[in-house]
CSV table of C-alpha atoms in Angstrom, one decimal:
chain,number,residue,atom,x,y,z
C,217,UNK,CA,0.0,0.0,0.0
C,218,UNK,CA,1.4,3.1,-0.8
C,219,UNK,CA,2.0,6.2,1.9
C,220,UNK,CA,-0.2,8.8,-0.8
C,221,UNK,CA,-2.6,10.9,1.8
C,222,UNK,CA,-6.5,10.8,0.1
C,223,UNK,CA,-7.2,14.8,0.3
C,224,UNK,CA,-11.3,13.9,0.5
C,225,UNK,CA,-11.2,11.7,3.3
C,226,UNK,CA,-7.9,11.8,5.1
C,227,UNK,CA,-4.8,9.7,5.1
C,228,UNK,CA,-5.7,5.5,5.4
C,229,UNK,CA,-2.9,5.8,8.7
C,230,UNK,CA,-0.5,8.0,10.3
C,231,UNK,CA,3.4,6.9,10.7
C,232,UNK,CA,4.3,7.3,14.7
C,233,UNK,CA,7.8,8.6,15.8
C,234,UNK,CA,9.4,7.3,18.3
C,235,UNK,CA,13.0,9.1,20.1
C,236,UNK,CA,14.0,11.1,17.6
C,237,UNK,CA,18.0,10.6,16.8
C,238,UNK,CA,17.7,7.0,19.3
C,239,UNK,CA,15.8,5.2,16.9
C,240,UNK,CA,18.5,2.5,17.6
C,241,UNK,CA,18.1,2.4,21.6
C,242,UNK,CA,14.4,2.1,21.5
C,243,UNK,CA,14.3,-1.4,23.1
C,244,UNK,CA,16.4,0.3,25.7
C,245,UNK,CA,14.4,3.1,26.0
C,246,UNK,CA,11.5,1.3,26.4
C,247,UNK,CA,12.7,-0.2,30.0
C,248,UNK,CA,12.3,3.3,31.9
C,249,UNK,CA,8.7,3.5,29.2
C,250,UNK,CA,7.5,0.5,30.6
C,251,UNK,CA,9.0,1.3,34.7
C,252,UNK,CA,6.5,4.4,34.4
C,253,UNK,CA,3.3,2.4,32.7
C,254,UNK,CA,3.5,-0.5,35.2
C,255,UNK,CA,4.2,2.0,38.4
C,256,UNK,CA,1.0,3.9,37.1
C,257,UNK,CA,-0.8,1.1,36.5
C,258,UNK,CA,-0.3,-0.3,40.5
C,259,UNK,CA,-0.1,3.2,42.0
C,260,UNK,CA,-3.8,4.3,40.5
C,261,UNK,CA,-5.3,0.8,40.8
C,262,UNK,CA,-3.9,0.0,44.6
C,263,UNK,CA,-5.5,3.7,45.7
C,264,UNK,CA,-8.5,2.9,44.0
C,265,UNK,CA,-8.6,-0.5,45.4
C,266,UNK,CA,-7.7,1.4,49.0
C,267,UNK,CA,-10.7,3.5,48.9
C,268,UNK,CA,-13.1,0.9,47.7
C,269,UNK,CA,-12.3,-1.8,50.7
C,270,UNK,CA,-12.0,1.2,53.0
C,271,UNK,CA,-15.5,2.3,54.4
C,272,UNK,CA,-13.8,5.0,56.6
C,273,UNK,CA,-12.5,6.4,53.0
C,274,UNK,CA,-15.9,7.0,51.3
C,275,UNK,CA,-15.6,11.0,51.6
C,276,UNK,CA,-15.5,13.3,49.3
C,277,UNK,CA,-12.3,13.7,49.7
C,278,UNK,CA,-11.4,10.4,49.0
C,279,UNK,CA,-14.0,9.6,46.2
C,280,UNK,CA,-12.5,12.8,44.4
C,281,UNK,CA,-9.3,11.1,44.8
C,282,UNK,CA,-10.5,7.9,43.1
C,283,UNK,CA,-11.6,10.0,40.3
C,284,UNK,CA,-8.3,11.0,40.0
C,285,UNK,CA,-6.8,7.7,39.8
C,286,UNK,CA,-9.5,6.8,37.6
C,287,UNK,CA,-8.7,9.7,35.1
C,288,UNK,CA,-4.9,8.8,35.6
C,289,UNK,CA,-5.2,5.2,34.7
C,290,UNK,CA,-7.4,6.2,31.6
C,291,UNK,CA,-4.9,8.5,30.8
C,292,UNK,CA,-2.2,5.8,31.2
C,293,UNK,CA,-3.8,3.3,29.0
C,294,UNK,CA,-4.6,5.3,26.1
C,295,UNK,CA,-1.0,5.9,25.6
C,296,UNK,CA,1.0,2.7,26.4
C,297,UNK,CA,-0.1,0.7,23.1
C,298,UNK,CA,1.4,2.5,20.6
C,299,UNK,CA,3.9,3.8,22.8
C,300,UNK,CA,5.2,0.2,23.4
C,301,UNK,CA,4.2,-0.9,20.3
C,302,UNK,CA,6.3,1.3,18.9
C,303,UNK,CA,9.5,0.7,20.7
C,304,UNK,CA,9.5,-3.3,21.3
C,305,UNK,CA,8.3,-4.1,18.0
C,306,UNK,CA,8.8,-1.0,16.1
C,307,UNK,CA,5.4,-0.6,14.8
C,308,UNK,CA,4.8,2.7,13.6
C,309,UNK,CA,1.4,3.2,11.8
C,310,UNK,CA,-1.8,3.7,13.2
C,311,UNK,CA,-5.0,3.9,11.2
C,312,UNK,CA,-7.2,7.1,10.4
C,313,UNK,CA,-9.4,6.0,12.9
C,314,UNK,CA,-7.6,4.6,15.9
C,315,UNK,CA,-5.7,7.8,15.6
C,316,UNK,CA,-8.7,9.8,16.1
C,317,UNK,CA,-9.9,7.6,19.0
C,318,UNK,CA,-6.5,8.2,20.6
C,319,UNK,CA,-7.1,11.6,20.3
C,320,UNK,CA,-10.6,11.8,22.1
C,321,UNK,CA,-9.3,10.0,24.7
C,322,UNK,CA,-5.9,11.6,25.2
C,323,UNK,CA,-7.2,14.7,25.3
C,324,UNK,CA,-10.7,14.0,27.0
C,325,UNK,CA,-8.9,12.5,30.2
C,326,UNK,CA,-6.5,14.9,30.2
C,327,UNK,CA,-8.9,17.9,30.5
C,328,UNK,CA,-10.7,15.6,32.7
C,329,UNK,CA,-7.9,15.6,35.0
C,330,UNK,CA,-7.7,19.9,35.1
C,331,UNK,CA,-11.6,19.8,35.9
C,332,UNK,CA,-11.5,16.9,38.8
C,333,UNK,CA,-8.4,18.9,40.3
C,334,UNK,CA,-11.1,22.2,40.3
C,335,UNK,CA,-13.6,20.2,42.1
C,336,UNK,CA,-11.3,18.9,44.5
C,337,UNK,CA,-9.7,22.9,45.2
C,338,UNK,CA,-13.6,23.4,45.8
C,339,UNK,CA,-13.8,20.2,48.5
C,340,UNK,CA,-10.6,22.1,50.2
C,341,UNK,CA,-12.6,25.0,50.1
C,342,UNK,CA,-15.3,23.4,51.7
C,343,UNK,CA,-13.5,21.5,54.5
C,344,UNK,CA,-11.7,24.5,55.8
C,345,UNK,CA,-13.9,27.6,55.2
C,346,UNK,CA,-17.0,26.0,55.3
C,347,UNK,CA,-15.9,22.5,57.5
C,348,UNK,CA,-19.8,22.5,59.5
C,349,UNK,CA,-21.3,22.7,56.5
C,350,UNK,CA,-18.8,20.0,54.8
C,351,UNK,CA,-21.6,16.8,55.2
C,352,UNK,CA,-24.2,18.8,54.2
C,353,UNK,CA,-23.0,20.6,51.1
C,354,UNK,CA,-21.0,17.8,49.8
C,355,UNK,CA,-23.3,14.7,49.9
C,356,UNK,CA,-22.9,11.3,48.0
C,357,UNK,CA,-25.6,12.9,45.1
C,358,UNK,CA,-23.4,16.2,44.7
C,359,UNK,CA,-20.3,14.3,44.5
C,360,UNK,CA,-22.0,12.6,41.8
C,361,UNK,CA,-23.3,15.1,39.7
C,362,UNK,CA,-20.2,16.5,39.7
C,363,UNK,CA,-18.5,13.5,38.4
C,364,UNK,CA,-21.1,13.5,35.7
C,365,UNK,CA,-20.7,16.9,35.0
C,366,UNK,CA,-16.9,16.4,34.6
C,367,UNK,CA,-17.7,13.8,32.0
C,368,UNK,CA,-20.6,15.5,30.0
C,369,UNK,CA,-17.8,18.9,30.1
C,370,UNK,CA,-14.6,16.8,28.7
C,371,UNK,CA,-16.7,14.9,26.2
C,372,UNK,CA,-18.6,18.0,24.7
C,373,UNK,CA,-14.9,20.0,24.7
C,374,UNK,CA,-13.3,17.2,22.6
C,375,UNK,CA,-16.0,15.8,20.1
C,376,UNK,CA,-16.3,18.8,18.5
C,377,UNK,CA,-12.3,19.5,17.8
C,378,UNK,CA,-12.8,16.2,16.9
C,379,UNK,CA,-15.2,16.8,14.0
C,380,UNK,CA,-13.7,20.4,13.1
C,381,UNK,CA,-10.2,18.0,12.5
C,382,UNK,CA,-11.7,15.0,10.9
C,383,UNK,CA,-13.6,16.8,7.7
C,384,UNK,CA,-10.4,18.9,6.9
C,385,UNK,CA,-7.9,17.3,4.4
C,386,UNK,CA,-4.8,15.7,5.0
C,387,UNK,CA,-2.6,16.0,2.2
C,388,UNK,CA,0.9,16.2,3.3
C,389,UNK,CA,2.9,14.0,5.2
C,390,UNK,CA,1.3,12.0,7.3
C,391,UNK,CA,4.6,11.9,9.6
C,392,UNK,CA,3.5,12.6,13.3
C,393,UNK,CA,6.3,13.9,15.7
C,394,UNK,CA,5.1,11.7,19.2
C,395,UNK,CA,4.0,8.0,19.8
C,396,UNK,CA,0.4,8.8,20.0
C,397,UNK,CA,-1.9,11.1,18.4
C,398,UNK,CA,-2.0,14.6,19.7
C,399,UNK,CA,-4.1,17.8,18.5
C,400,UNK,CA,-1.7,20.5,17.6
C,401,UNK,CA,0.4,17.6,16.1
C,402,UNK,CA,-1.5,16.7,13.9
C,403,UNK,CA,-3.5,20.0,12.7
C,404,UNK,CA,-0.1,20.5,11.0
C,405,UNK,CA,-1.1,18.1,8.7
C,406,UNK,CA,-3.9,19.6,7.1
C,407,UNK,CA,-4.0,21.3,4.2
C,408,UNK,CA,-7.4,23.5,4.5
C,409,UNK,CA,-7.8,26.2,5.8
C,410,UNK,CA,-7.9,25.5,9.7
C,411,UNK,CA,-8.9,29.1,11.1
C,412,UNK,CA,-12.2,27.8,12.8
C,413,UNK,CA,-10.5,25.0,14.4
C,414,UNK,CA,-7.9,27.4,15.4
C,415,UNK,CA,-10.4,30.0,17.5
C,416,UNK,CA,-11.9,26.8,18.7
C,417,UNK,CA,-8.7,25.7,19.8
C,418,UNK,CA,-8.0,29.0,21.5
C,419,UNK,CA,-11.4,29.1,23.6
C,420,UNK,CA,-11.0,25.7,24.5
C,421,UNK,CA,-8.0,27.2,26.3
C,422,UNK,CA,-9.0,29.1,27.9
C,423,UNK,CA,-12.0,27.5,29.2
C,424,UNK,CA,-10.3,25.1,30.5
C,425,UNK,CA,-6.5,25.6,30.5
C,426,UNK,CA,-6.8,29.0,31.6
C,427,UNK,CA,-9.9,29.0,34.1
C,428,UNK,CA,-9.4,25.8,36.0
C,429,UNK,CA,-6.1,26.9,37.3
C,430,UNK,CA,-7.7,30.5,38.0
C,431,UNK,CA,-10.4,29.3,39.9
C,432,UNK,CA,-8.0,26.9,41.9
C,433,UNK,CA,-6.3,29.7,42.8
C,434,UNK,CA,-9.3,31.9,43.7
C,435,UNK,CA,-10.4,28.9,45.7
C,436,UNK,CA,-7.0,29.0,47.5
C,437,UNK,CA,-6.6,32.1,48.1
C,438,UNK,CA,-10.5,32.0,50.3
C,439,UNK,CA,-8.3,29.3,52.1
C,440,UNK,CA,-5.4,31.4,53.0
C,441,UNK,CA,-7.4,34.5,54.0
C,442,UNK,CA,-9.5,31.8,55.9
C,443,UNK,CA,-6.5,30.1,57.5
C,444,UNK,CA,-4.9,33.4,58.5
C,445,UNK,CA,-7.5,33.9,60.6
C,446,UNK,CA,-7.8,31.2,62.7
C,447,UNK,CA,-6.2,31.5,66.2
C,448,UNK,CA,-2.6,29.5,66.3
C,449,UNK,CA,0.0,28.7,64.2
C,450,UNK,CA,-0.5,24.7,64.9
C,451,UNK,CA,-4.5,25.2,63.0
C,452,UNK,CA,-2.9,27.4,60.2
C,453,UNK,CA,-0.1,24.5,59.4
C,454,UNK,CA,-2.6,21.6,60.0
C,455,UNK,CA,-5.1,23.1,57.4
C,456,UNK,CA,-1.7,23.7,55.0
C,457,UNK,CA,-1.1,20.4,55.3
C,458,UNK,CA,-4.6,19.2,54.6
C,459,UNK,CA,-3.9,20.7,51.2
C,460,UNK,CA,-0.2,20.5,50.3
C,461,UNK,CA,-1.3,16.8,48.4
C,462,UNK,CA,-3.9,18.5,46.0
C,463,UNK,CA,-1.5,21.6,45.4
C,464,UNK,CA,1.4,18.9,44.2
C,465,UNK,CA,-1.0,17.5,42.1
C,466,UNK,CA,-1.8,20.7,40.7
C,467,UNK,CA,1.7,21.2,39.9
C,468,UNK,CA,2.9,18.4,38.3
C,469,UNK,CA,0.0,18.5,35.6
C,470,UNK,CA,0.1,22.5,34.8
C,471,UNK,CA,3.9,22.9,35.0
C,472,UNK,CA,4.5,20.6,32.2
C,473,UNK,CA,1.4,21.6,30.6
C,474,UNK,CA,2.8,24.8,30.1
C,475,UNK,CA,6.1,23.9,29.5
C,476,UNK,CA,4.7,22.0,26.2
C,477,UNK,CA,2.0,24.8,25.2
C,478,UNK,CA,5.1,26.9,25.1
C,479,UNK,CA,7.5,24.6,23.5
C,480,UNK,CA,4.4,24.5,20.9
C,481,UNK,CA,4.3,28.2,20.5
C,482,UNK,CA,7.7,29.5,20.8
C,483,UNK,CA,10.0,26.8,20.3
C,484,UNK,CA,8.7,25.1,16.9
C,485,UNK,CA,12.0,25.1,15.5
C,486,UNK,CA,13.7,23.9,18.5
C,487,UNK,CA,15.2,20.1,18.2
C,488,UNK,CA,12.4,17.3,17.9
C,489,UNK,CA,13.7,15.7,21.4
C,490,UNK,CA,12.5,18.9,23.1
C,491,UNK,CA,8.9,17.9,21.9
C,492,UNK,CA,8.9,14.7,22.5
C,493,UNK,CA,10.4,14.4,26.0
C,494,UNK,CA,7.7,17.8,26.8
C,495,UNK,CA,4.8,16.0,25.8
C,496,UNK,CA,6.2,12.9,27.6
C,497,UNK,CA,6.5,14.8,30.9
C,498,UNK,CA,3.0,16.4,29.9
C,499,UNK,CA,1.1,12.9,29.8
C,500,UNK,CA,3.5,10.7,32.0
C,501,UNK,CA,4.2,13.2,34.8
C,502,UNK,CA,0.3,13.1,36.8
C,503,UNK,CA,-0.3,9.2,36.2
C,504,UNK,CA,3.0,8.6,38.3
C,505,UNK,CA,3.6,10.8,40.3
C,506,UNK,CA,-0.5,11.4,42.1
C,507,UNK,CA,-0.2,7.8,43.3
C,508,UNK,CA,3.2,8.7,45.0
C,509,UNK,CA,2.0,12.1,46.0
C,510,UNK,CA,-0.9,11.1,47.7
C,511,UNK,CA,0.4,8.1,49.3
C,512,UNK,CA,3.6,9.6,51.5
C,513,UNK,CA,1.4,12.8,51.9
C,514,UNK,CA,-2.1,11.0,53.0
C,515,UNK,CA,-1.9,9.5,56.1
C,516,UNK,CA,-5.3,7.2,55.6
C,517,UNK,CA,-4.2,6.2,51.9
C,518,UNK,CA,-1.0,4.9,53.5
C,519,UNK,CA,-2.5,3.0,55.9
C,520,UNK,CA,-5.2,1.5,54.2
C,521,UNK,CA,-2.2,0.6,51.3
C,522,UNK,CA,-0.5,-1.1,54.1
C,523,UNK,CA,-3.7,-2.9,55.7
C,524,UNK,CA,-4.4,-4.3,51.7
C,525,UNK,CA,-0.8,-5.5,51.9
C,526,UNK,CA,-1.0,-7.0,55.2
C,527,UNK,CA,-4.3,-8.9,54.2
C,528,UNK,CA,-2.3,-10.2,51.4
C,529,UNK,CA,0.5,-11.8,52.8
C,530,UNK,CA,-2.0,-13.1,55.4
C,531,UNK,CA,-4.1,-15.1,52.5
């Protein structure tokens, strides 16, 4: 089968790179590749298996938490089969449409991830501002319709980029520059005219890129004017503490998030490794390292991780 792009419908597949300039190390590469999948795998699946055994877990708190290792794992799995595909076995193409089932995935969870990190700032919010109010405000059938709403939100951000990308031709190289299928990566493909999907683009960042981590930072700042208030210094650092989990998490998605938004915009001629190991960071990054986080930081997630373990070895 040839490699010619069909300008009325799209190209039959897309050829996957791998690490640019180590195309001969990827079996090597691929240990640290496959380290990261299977320790975000376990982490996610063991906190999730935590809360679910652990009635004294089923709080908001904690059932925000599993959402988070839910969207992590999702996250995680969406990438690692042509990721590893294409370093063990050196598979590099991907059809039209797996591509652009990669794509609503990749980018659904991962703006699921910014909106369940909003809704947890708000359950912070809650806890320490608001804490007699806590049980009443955030009940089982709130914590559920904001689940759903986070689902209904990511779904209807993504389908329609989705559409806007799909109708538009593709006919130049069909060469994208990651191991999975990304937006901006492959809008550079396209040989229409892409101004629609463009302002599109743009207001899905800034409902979402921009105003989650806006409104986590309203939502902390009520905390510190709330916690500066309160009578000793032991209160103030024990409500710090309460939050210093969530506010990791919060870093270690939106620094590297920005760090590849910028590489994106002002680094496009900067060396192809410099993409690749950004968008790396971008998607490997909050699948790893939340598990990690919240287990040294949590004191009833650690607890409960070694309680499962004991039970284990006891079996």
């Amino acid at each position: 089968m040839s490699e010619v792009t069909n300008t009325t419908k799209g190209p039959f597949y897309f050829i996957l790179t791998g690490i640019p300039g180590f195309e001969d190390s990827h079996i090597w590469i691929s240990i640290p590749f496959c380290c990261l999948y299977t320790l975000s795998i376990l982490g996610n699946t063991t906190i999730l298996n935590v809360i679910r055994t652990e009635p004294s877990l089923h709080q908001p708190m904690y059932l925000f938490l599993s959402m988070l290792a839910l969207t992590d794992l999702g996250l995680t799995l969406t990438t690692l089969p042509t990721v590893m595909q294409l370093l063990w076995f050196n598979i590099r193409k991907i059809s039209f449409e797996s591509c652009f089932a990669q794509f609503f995935f990749l980018h659904g969870f991962s703006f699921m991830e910014s909106s369940v990190l909003l809704a947890m700032s708000f359950d912070r919010y809650v806890a320490i501002c608001r804490p007699l109010h806590y049980a009443t405000i955030l009940t089982s059938e709130v914590i559920g319709k904001i689940g759903l709403a986070i689902i209904c939100r990511c779904v209807l951000a993504v389908l329609p980029s989705l559409f806007l990308l799909k109708r538009l031709p593709f006919c130049r190289s069909h060469l994208l520059s990651h191991s999975y299928c990304l937006h901006q990566d492959m809008i550079r493909l396209v040989c229409g005219d892409i101004r629609f999907n463009s302002w599109y683009g743009f207001a899905l960042v800034l409902l979402i890129i921009v105003m989650d981590p806006l409104l986590i930072v309203l939502s902390y700042s009520l905390i510190l004017i709330s916690i500066l208030g309160t009578a000793t210094w032991t209160e103030r650092l024990r409500a710090l503490n309460n939050c210093l989990s969530h506010i990791l998490a919060v870093l270690v998605l939106y620094v590297p998030m920005v760090g590849l938004s910028m590489t994106h915009r002002f680094a496009k001629h900067a060396s192809p490794l410099v993409h690749v190991i950004m968008a790396n960071m971008y998607l490997l990054a909050p699948p790893v390292m939340n598990p990690i986080i919240y287990s040294v930081k949590t004191k009833q997630i650690r607890q409960g991780m070694f309680r499962l373990l004991f039970q284990r070895k006891v079996h």
